[in-house]
């Protein structure tokens, strides 16, 4: 593990390109916005998933300086690929810990002035899980895997044009997926006001005739995009290139 942490410190200090990667930032903001709008009050899943996407782009997007310290790092190419995936997870964990610490601090400060706030927070957390339900939670897992892998793919793509096309396709695909998954509830007789809920809500799946099929589809997509990330990683660390 000592070598892994040394690798993490190395890649986090790699020289970054002078031009800021605008497309990944805009994509992350767009994905988070549409996810949060359809999260049924469960904003944690979009935050963590988009943070996983952002971690991959922050660590490896546009970090190909000269000399490339990662290329000469003294481990095998297979371990570099493993360490790369682990580095993104470590950065995500550090982000989540920091975010939780800030939230706890805010809650404690508010509790000093409003003692009843703790019980309200507890009820909000309970409602969050109730609103999400089993299928919404499973979707959240698949969604996290997809965005984590998408962040890895973004970091592997060196050509800006190709990267931007991939990010546009990702944003459009997610938006259309949210839209079509929300249509059964939108047209449901139990929804006379025709409100729209997304795949983070249990109500979305209650209106479907085969909700398990929709979840299975998302896990197939998650497996496919993870496989694509690993494939690009294997190509990136092909010993013939070094």
PDB file of N, CA, C and O in Angstrom, residues 141-184:
ATOM      1  N   UNK A 141     -26.591   2.742  -7.380  1.00  0.00           N
ATOM      2  CA  UNK A 141     -25.352   1.957  -7.472  1.00  0.00           C
ATOM      3  C   UNK A 141     -24.874   1.903  -8.923  1.00  0.00           C
ATOM      4  O   UNK A 141     -23.693   2.140  -9.219  1.00  0.00           O
ATOM      5  N   UNK A 142     -25.794   1.577  -9.842  1.00  0.00           N
ATOM      6  CA  UNK A 142     -25.436   1.508 -11.258  1.00  0.00           C
ATOM      7  C   UNK A 142     -24.998   2.869 -11.775  1.00  0.00           C
ATOM      8  O   UNK A 142     -24.040   2.985 -12.557  1.00  0.00           O
ATOM      9  N   UNK A 143     -25.684   3.901 -11.319  1.00  0.00           N
ATOM     10  CA  UNK A 143     -25.372   5.271 -11.743  1.00  0.00           C
ATOM     11  C   UNK A 143     -23.974   5.681 -11.286  1.00  0.00           C
ATOM     12  O   UNK A 143     -23.217   6.297 -12.032  1.00  0.00           O
ATOM     13  N   UNK A 144     -23.631   5.297 -10.058  1.00  0.00           N
ATOM     14  CA  UNK A 144     -22.292   5.588  -9.540  1.00  0.00           C
ATOM     15  C   UNK A 144     -21.231   4.896 -10.392  1.00  0.00           C
ATOM     16  O   UNK A 144     -20.217   5.501 -10.763  1.00  0.00           O
ATOM     17  N   UNK A 145     -21.437   3.619 -10.693  1.00  0.00           N
ATOM     18  CA  UNK A 145     -20.467   2.863 -11.501  1.00  0.00           C
ATOM     19  C   UNK A 145     -20.301   3.503 -12.869  1.00  0.00           C
ATOM     20  O   UNK A 145     -19.178   3.625 -13.391  1.00  0.00           O
ATOM     21  N   UNK A 146     -21.414   3.932 -13.464  1.00  0.00           N
ATOM     22  CA  UNK A 146     -21.365   4.538 -14.798  1.00  0.00           C
ATOM     23  C   UNK A 146     -20.553   5.827 -14.786  1.00  0.00           C
ATOM     24  O   UNK A 146     -19.674   6.033 -15.625  1.00  0.00           O
ATOM     25  N   UNK A 147     -20.834   6.704 -13.826  1.00  0.00           N
ATOM     26  CA  UNK A 147     -20.122   7.982 -13.800  1.00  0.00           C
ATOM     27  C   UNK A 147     -18.662   7.811 -13.379  1.00  0.00           C
ATOM     28  O   UNK A 147     -17.783   8.525 -13.871  1.00  0.00           O
ATOM     29  N   UNK A 148     -18.398   6.876 -12.483  1.00  0.00           N
ATOM     30  CA  UNK A 148     -17.017   6.585 -12.108  1.00  0.00           C
ATOM     31  C   UNK A 148     -16.222   6.114 -13.323  1.00  0.00           C
ATOM     32  O   UNK A 148     -15.120   6.595 -13.594  1.00  0.00           O
ATOM     33  N   UNK A 149     -16.803   5.187 -14.075  1.00  0.00           N
ATOM     34  CA  UNK A 149     -16.140   4.671 -15.274  1.00  0.00           C
ATOM     35  C   UNK A 149     -16.033   5.738 -16.361  1.00  0.00           C
ATOM     36  O   UNK A 149     -15.029   5.809 -17.079  1.00  0.00           O
ATOM     37  N   UNK A 150     -17.069   6.576 -16.458  1.00  0.00           N
ATOM     38  CA  UNK A 150     -17.031   7.655 -17.456  1.00  0.00           C
ATOM     39  C   UNK A 150     -15.909   8.639 -17.140  1.00  0.00           C
ATOM     40  O   UNK A 150     -15.243   9.161 -18.042  1.00  0.00           O
ATOM     41  N   UNK A 151     -15.695   8.898 -15.853  1.00  0.00           N
ATOM     42  CA  UNK A 151     -14.588   9.762 -15.459  1.00  0.00           C
ATOM     43  C   UNK A 151     -13.247   9.155 -15.819  1.00  0.00           C
ATOM     44  O   UNK A 151     -12.325   9.862 -16.259  1.00  0.00           O
ATOM     45  N   UNK A 152     -13.119   7.841 -15.649  1.00  0.00           N
ATOM     46  CA  UNK A 152     -11.885   7.154 -16.028  1.00  0.00           C
ATOM     47  C   UNK A 152     -11.659   7.239 -17.530  1.00  0.00           C
ATOM     48  O   UNK A 152     -10.544   7.500 -17.995  1.00  0.00           O
ATOM     49  N   UNK A 153     -12.721   7.025 -18.300  1.00  0.00           N
ATOM     50  CA  UNK A 153     -12.605   7.096 -19.763  1.00  0.00           C
ATOM     51  C   UNK A 153     -12.185   8.495 -20.196  1.00  0.00           C
ATOM     52  O   UNK A 153     -11.322   8.666 -21.068  1.00  0.00           O
ATOM     53  N   UNK A 154     -12.779   9.505 -19.584  1.00  0.00           N
ATOM     54  CA  UNK A 154     -12.435  10.894 -19.907  1.00  0.00           C
ATOM     55  C   UNK A 154     -10.946  11.146 -19.680  1.00  0.00           C
ATOM     56  O   UNK A 154     -10.286  11.822 -20.480  1.00  0.00           O
ATOM     57  N   UNK A 155     -10.415  10.595 -18.610  1.00  0.00           N
ATOM     58  CA  UNK A 155      -9.000  10.775 -18.316  1.00  0.00           C
ATOM     59  C   UNK A 155      -8.094  10.047 -19.275  1.00  0.00           C
ATOM     60  O   UNK A 155      -6.954  10.464 -19.506  1.00  0.00           O
ATOM     61  N   UNK A 156      -8.585   8.951 -19.859  1.00  0.00           N
ATOM     62  CA  UNK A 156      -7.774   8.183 -20.801  1.00  0.00           C
ATOM     63  C   UNK A 156      -7.738   8.810 -22.195  1.00  0.00           C
ATOM     64  O   UNK A 156      -6.842   8.518 -22.982  1.00  0.00           O
ATOM     65  N   UNK A 157      -8.732   9.639 -22.518  1.00  0.00           N
ATOM     66  CA  UNK A 157      -8.806  10.232 -23.854  1.00  0.00           C
ATOM     67  C   UNK A 157      -7.931  11.481 -23.906  1.00  0.00           C
ATOM     68  O   UNK A 157      -8.213  12.472 -23.233  1.00  0.00           O
ATOM     69  N   UNK A 158      -6.898  11.438 -24.695  1.00  0.00           N
ATOM     70  CA  UNK A 158      -5.965  12.565 -24.764  1.00  0.00           C
ATOM     71  C   UNK A 158      -6.439  13.645 -25.731  1.00  0.00           C
ATOM     72  O   UNK A 158      -6.240  14.835 -25.486  1.00  0.00           O
ATOM     73  N   UNK A 159      -7.043  13.246 -26.844  1.00  0.00           N
ATOM     74  CA  UNK A 159      -7.466  14.220 -27.852  1.00  0.00           C
ATOM     75  C   UNK A 159      -8.711  14.957 -27.381  1.00  0.00           C
ATOM     76  O   UNK A 159      -9.740  14.345 -27.073  1.00  0.00           O
ATOM     77  N   UNK A 160      -8.611  16.273 -27.320  1.00  0.00           N
ATOM     78  CA  UNK A 160      -9.699  17.077 -26.773  1.00  0.00           C
ATOM     79  C   UNK A 160     -10.984  16.916 -27.581  1.00  0.00           C
ATOM     80  O   UNK A 160     -12.079  16.844 -26.994  1.00  0.00           O
ATOM     81  N   UNK A 161     -10.880  16.865 -28.894  1.00  0.00           N
ATOM     82  CA  UNK A 161     -12.078  16.762 -29.738  1.00  0.00           C
ATOM     83  C   UNK A 161     -12.831  15.472 -29.437  1.00  0.00           C
ATOM     84  O   UNK A 161     -14.063  15.478 -29.284  1.00  0.00           O
ATOM     85  N   UNK A 162     -12.103  14.368 -29.362  1.00  0.00           N
ATOM     86  CA  UNK A 162     -12.731  13.073 -29.082  1.00  0.00           C
ATOM     87  C   UNK A 162     -13.341  13.079 -27.683  1.00  0.00           C
ATOM     88  O   UNK A 162     -14.444  12.575 -27.457  1.00  0.00           O
ATOM     89  N   UNK A 163     -12.619  13.674 -26.727  1.00  0.00           N
ATOM     90  CA  UNK A 163     -13.106  13.749 -25.351  1.00  0.00           C
ATOM     91  C   UNK A 163     -14.397  14.553 -25.276  1.00  0.00           C
ATOM     92  O   UNK A 163     -15.346  14.161 -24.586  1.00  0.00           O
ATOM     93  N   UNK A 164     -14.441  15.678 -25.978  1.00  0.00           N
ATOM     94  CA  UNK A 164     -15.640  16.520 -25.954  1.00  0.00           C
ATOM     95  C   UNK A 164     -16.841  15.800 -26.565  1.00  0.00           C
ATOM     96  O   UNK A 164     -17.970  15.918 -26.062  1.00  0.00           O
ATOM     97  N   UNK A 165     -16.611  15.052 -27.649  1.00  0.00           N
ATOM     98  CA  UNK A 165     -17.696  14.284 -28.281  1.00  0.00           C
ATOM     99  C   UNK A 165     -18.222  13.239 -27.302  1.00  0.00           C
ATOM    100  O   UNK A 165     -19.441  13.048 -27.157  1.00  0.00           O
ATOM    101  N   UNK A 166     -17.309  12.567 -26.605  1.00  0.00           N
ATOM    102  CA  UNK A 166     -17.719  11.561 -25.618  1.00  0.00           C
ATOM    103  C   UNK A 166     -18.556  12.192 -24.508  1.00  0.00           C
ATOM    104  O   UNK A 166     -19.588  11.646 -24.100  1.00  0.00           O
ATOM    105  N   UNK A 167     -18.130  13.351 -24.016  1.00  0.00           N
ATOM    106  CA  UNK A 167     -18.843  14.017 -22.925  1.00  0.00           C
ATOM    107  C   UNK A 167     -20.222  14.497 -23.364  1.00  0.00           C
ATOM    108  O   UNK A 167     -21.194  14.408 -22.607  1.00  0.00           O
ATOM    109  N   UNK A 168     -20.319  15.009 -24.583  1.00  0.00           N
ATOM    110  CA  UNK A 168     -21.620  15.439 -25.104  1.00  0.00           C
ATOM    111  C   UNK A 168     -22.564  14.245 -25.203  1.00  0.00           C
ATOM    112  O   UNK A 168     -23.737  14.318 -24.795  1.00  0.00           O
ATOM    113  N   UNK A 169     -22.058  13.132 -25.740  1.00  0.00           N
ATOM    114  CA  UNK A 169     -22.876  11.924 -25.858  1.00  0.00           C
ATOM    115  C   UNK A 169     -23.317  11.422 -24.488  1.00  0.00           C
ATOM    116  O   UNK A 169     -24.463  10.979 -24.314  1.00  0.00           O
ATOM    117  N   UNK A 170     -22.420  11.503 -23.496  1.00  0.00           N
ATOM    118  CA  UNK A 170     -22.755  11.076 -22.134  1.00  0.00           C
ATOM    119  C   UNK A 170     -23.882  11.919 -21.554  1.00  0.00           C
ATOM    120  O   UNK A 170     -24.855  11.381 -21.004  1.00  0.00           O
ATOM    121  N   UNK A 171     -23.781  13.232 -21.697  1.00  0.00           N
ATOM    122  CA  UNK A 171     -24.808  14.136 -21.155  1.00  0.00           C
ATOM    123  C   UNK A 171     -26.153  13.921 -21.835  1.00  0.00           C
ATOM    124  O   UNK A 171     -27.195  13.850 -21.169  1.00  0.00           O
ATOM    125  N   UNK A 172     -26.131  13.796 -23.149  1.00  0.00           N
ATOM    126  CA  UNK A 172     -27.376  13.590 -23.899  1.00  0.00           C
ATOM    127  C   UNK A 172     -28.009  12.245 -23.533  1.00  0.00           C
ATOM    128  O   UNK A 172     -29.228  12.153 -23.329  1.00  0.00           O
ATOM    129  N   UNK A 173     -27.185  11.206 -23.434  1.00  0.00           N
ATOM    130  CA  UNK A 173     -27.699   9.876 -23.109  1.00  0.00           C
ATOM    131  C   UNK A 173     -28.337   9.852 -21.722  1.00  0.00           C
ATOM    132  O   UNK A 173     -29.412   9.271 -21.531  1.00  0.00           O
ATOM    133  N   UNK A 174     -27.699  10.492 -20.749  1.00  0.00           N
ATOM    134  CA  UNK A 174     -28.263  10.524 -19.399  1.00  0.00           C
ATOM    135  C   UNK A 174     -29.563  11.313 -19.358  1.00  0.00           C
ATOM    136  O   UNK A 174     -30.539  10.899 -18.723  1.00  0.00           O
ATOM    137  N   UNK A 175     -29.591  12.451 -20.047  1.00  0.00           N
ATOM    138  CA  UNK A 175     -30.796  13.271 -20.066  1.00  0.00           C
ATOM    139  C   UNK A 175     -31.967  12.502 -20.689  1.00  0.00           C
ATOM    140  O   UNK A 175     -33.079  12.487 -20.137  1.00  0.00           O
ATOM    141  N   UNK A 176     -31.732  11.858 -21.825  1.00  0.00           N
ATOM    142  CA  UNK A 176     -32.796  11.097 -22.488  1.00  0.00           C
ATOM    143  C   UNK A 176     -33.238   9.906 -21.640  1.00  0.00           C
ATOM    144  O   UNK A 176     -34.428   9.572 -21.596  1.00  0.00           O
ATOM    145  N   UNK A 177     -32.278   9.282 -20.953  1.00  0.00           N
ATOM    146  CA  UNK A 177     -32.617   8.141 -20.092  1.00  0.00           C
ATOM    147  C   UNK A 177     -33.516   8.580 -18.948  1.00  0.00           C
ATOM    148  O   UNK A 177     -34.514   7.915 -18.631  1.00  0.00           O
ATOM    149  N   UNK A 178     -33.173   9.712 -18.316  1.00  0.00           N
ATOM    150  CA  UNK A 178     -34.016  10.243 -17.246  1.00  0.00           C
ATOM    151  C   UNK A 178     -35.425  10.519 -17.771  1.00  0.00           C
ATOM    152  O   UNK A 178     -36.429  10.204 -17.127  1.00  0.00           O
ATOM    153  N   UNK A 179     -35.492  11.121 -18.937  1.00  0.00           N
ATOM    154  CA  UNK A 179     -36.779  11.523 -19.513  1.00  0.00           C
ATOM    155  C   UNK A 179     -37.669  10.306 -19.773  1.00  0.00           C
ATOM    156  O   UNK A 179     -38.834  10.273 -19.348  1.00  0.00           O
ATOM    157  N   UNK A 180     -37.126   9.300 -20.451  1.00  0.00           N
ATOM    158  CA  UNK A 180     -37.952   8.146 -20.816  1.00  0.00           C
ATOM    159  C   UNK A 180     -38.301   7.291 -19.602  1.00  0.00           C
ATOM    160  O   UNK A 180     -39.379   6.692 -19.557  1.00  0.00           O
ATOM    161  N   UNK A 181     -37.412   7.255 -18.594  1.00  0.00           N
ATOM    162  CA  UNK A 181     -37.745   6.497 -17.396  1.00  0.00           C
ATOM    163  C   UNK A 181     -38.831   7.193 -16.586  1.00  0.00           C
ATOM    164  O   UNK A 181     -39.569   6.544 -15.842  1.00  0.00           O
ATOM    165  N   UNK A 182     -38.932   8.500 -16.709  1.00  0.00           N
ATOM    166  CA  UNK A 182     -39.947   9.235 -15.966  1.00  0.00           C
ATOM    167  C   UNK A 182     -41.307   9.278 -16.634  1.00  0.00           C
ATOM    168  O   UNK A 182     -42.298   9.670 -16.002  1.00  0.00           O
ATOM    169  N   UNK A 183     -41.390   8.868 -17.897  1.00  0.00           N
ATOM    170  CA  UNK A 183     -42.661   8.944 -18.634  1.00  0.00           C
ATOM    171  C   UNK A 183     -43.780   8.085 -18.038  1.00  0.00           C
ATOM    172  O   UNK A 183     -44.932   8.530 -17.989  1.00  0.00           O
ATOM    173  N   UNK A 184     -43.496   6.831 -17.590  1.00  0.00           N
ATOM    174  CA  UNK A 184     -44.597   6.037 -17.013  1.00  0.00           C
ATOM    175  C   UNK A 184     -45.280   6.729 -15.846  1.00  0.00           C
ATOM    176  O   UNK A 184     -46.511   6.718 -15.748  1.00  0.00           O
TER     177      UNK A 184
END
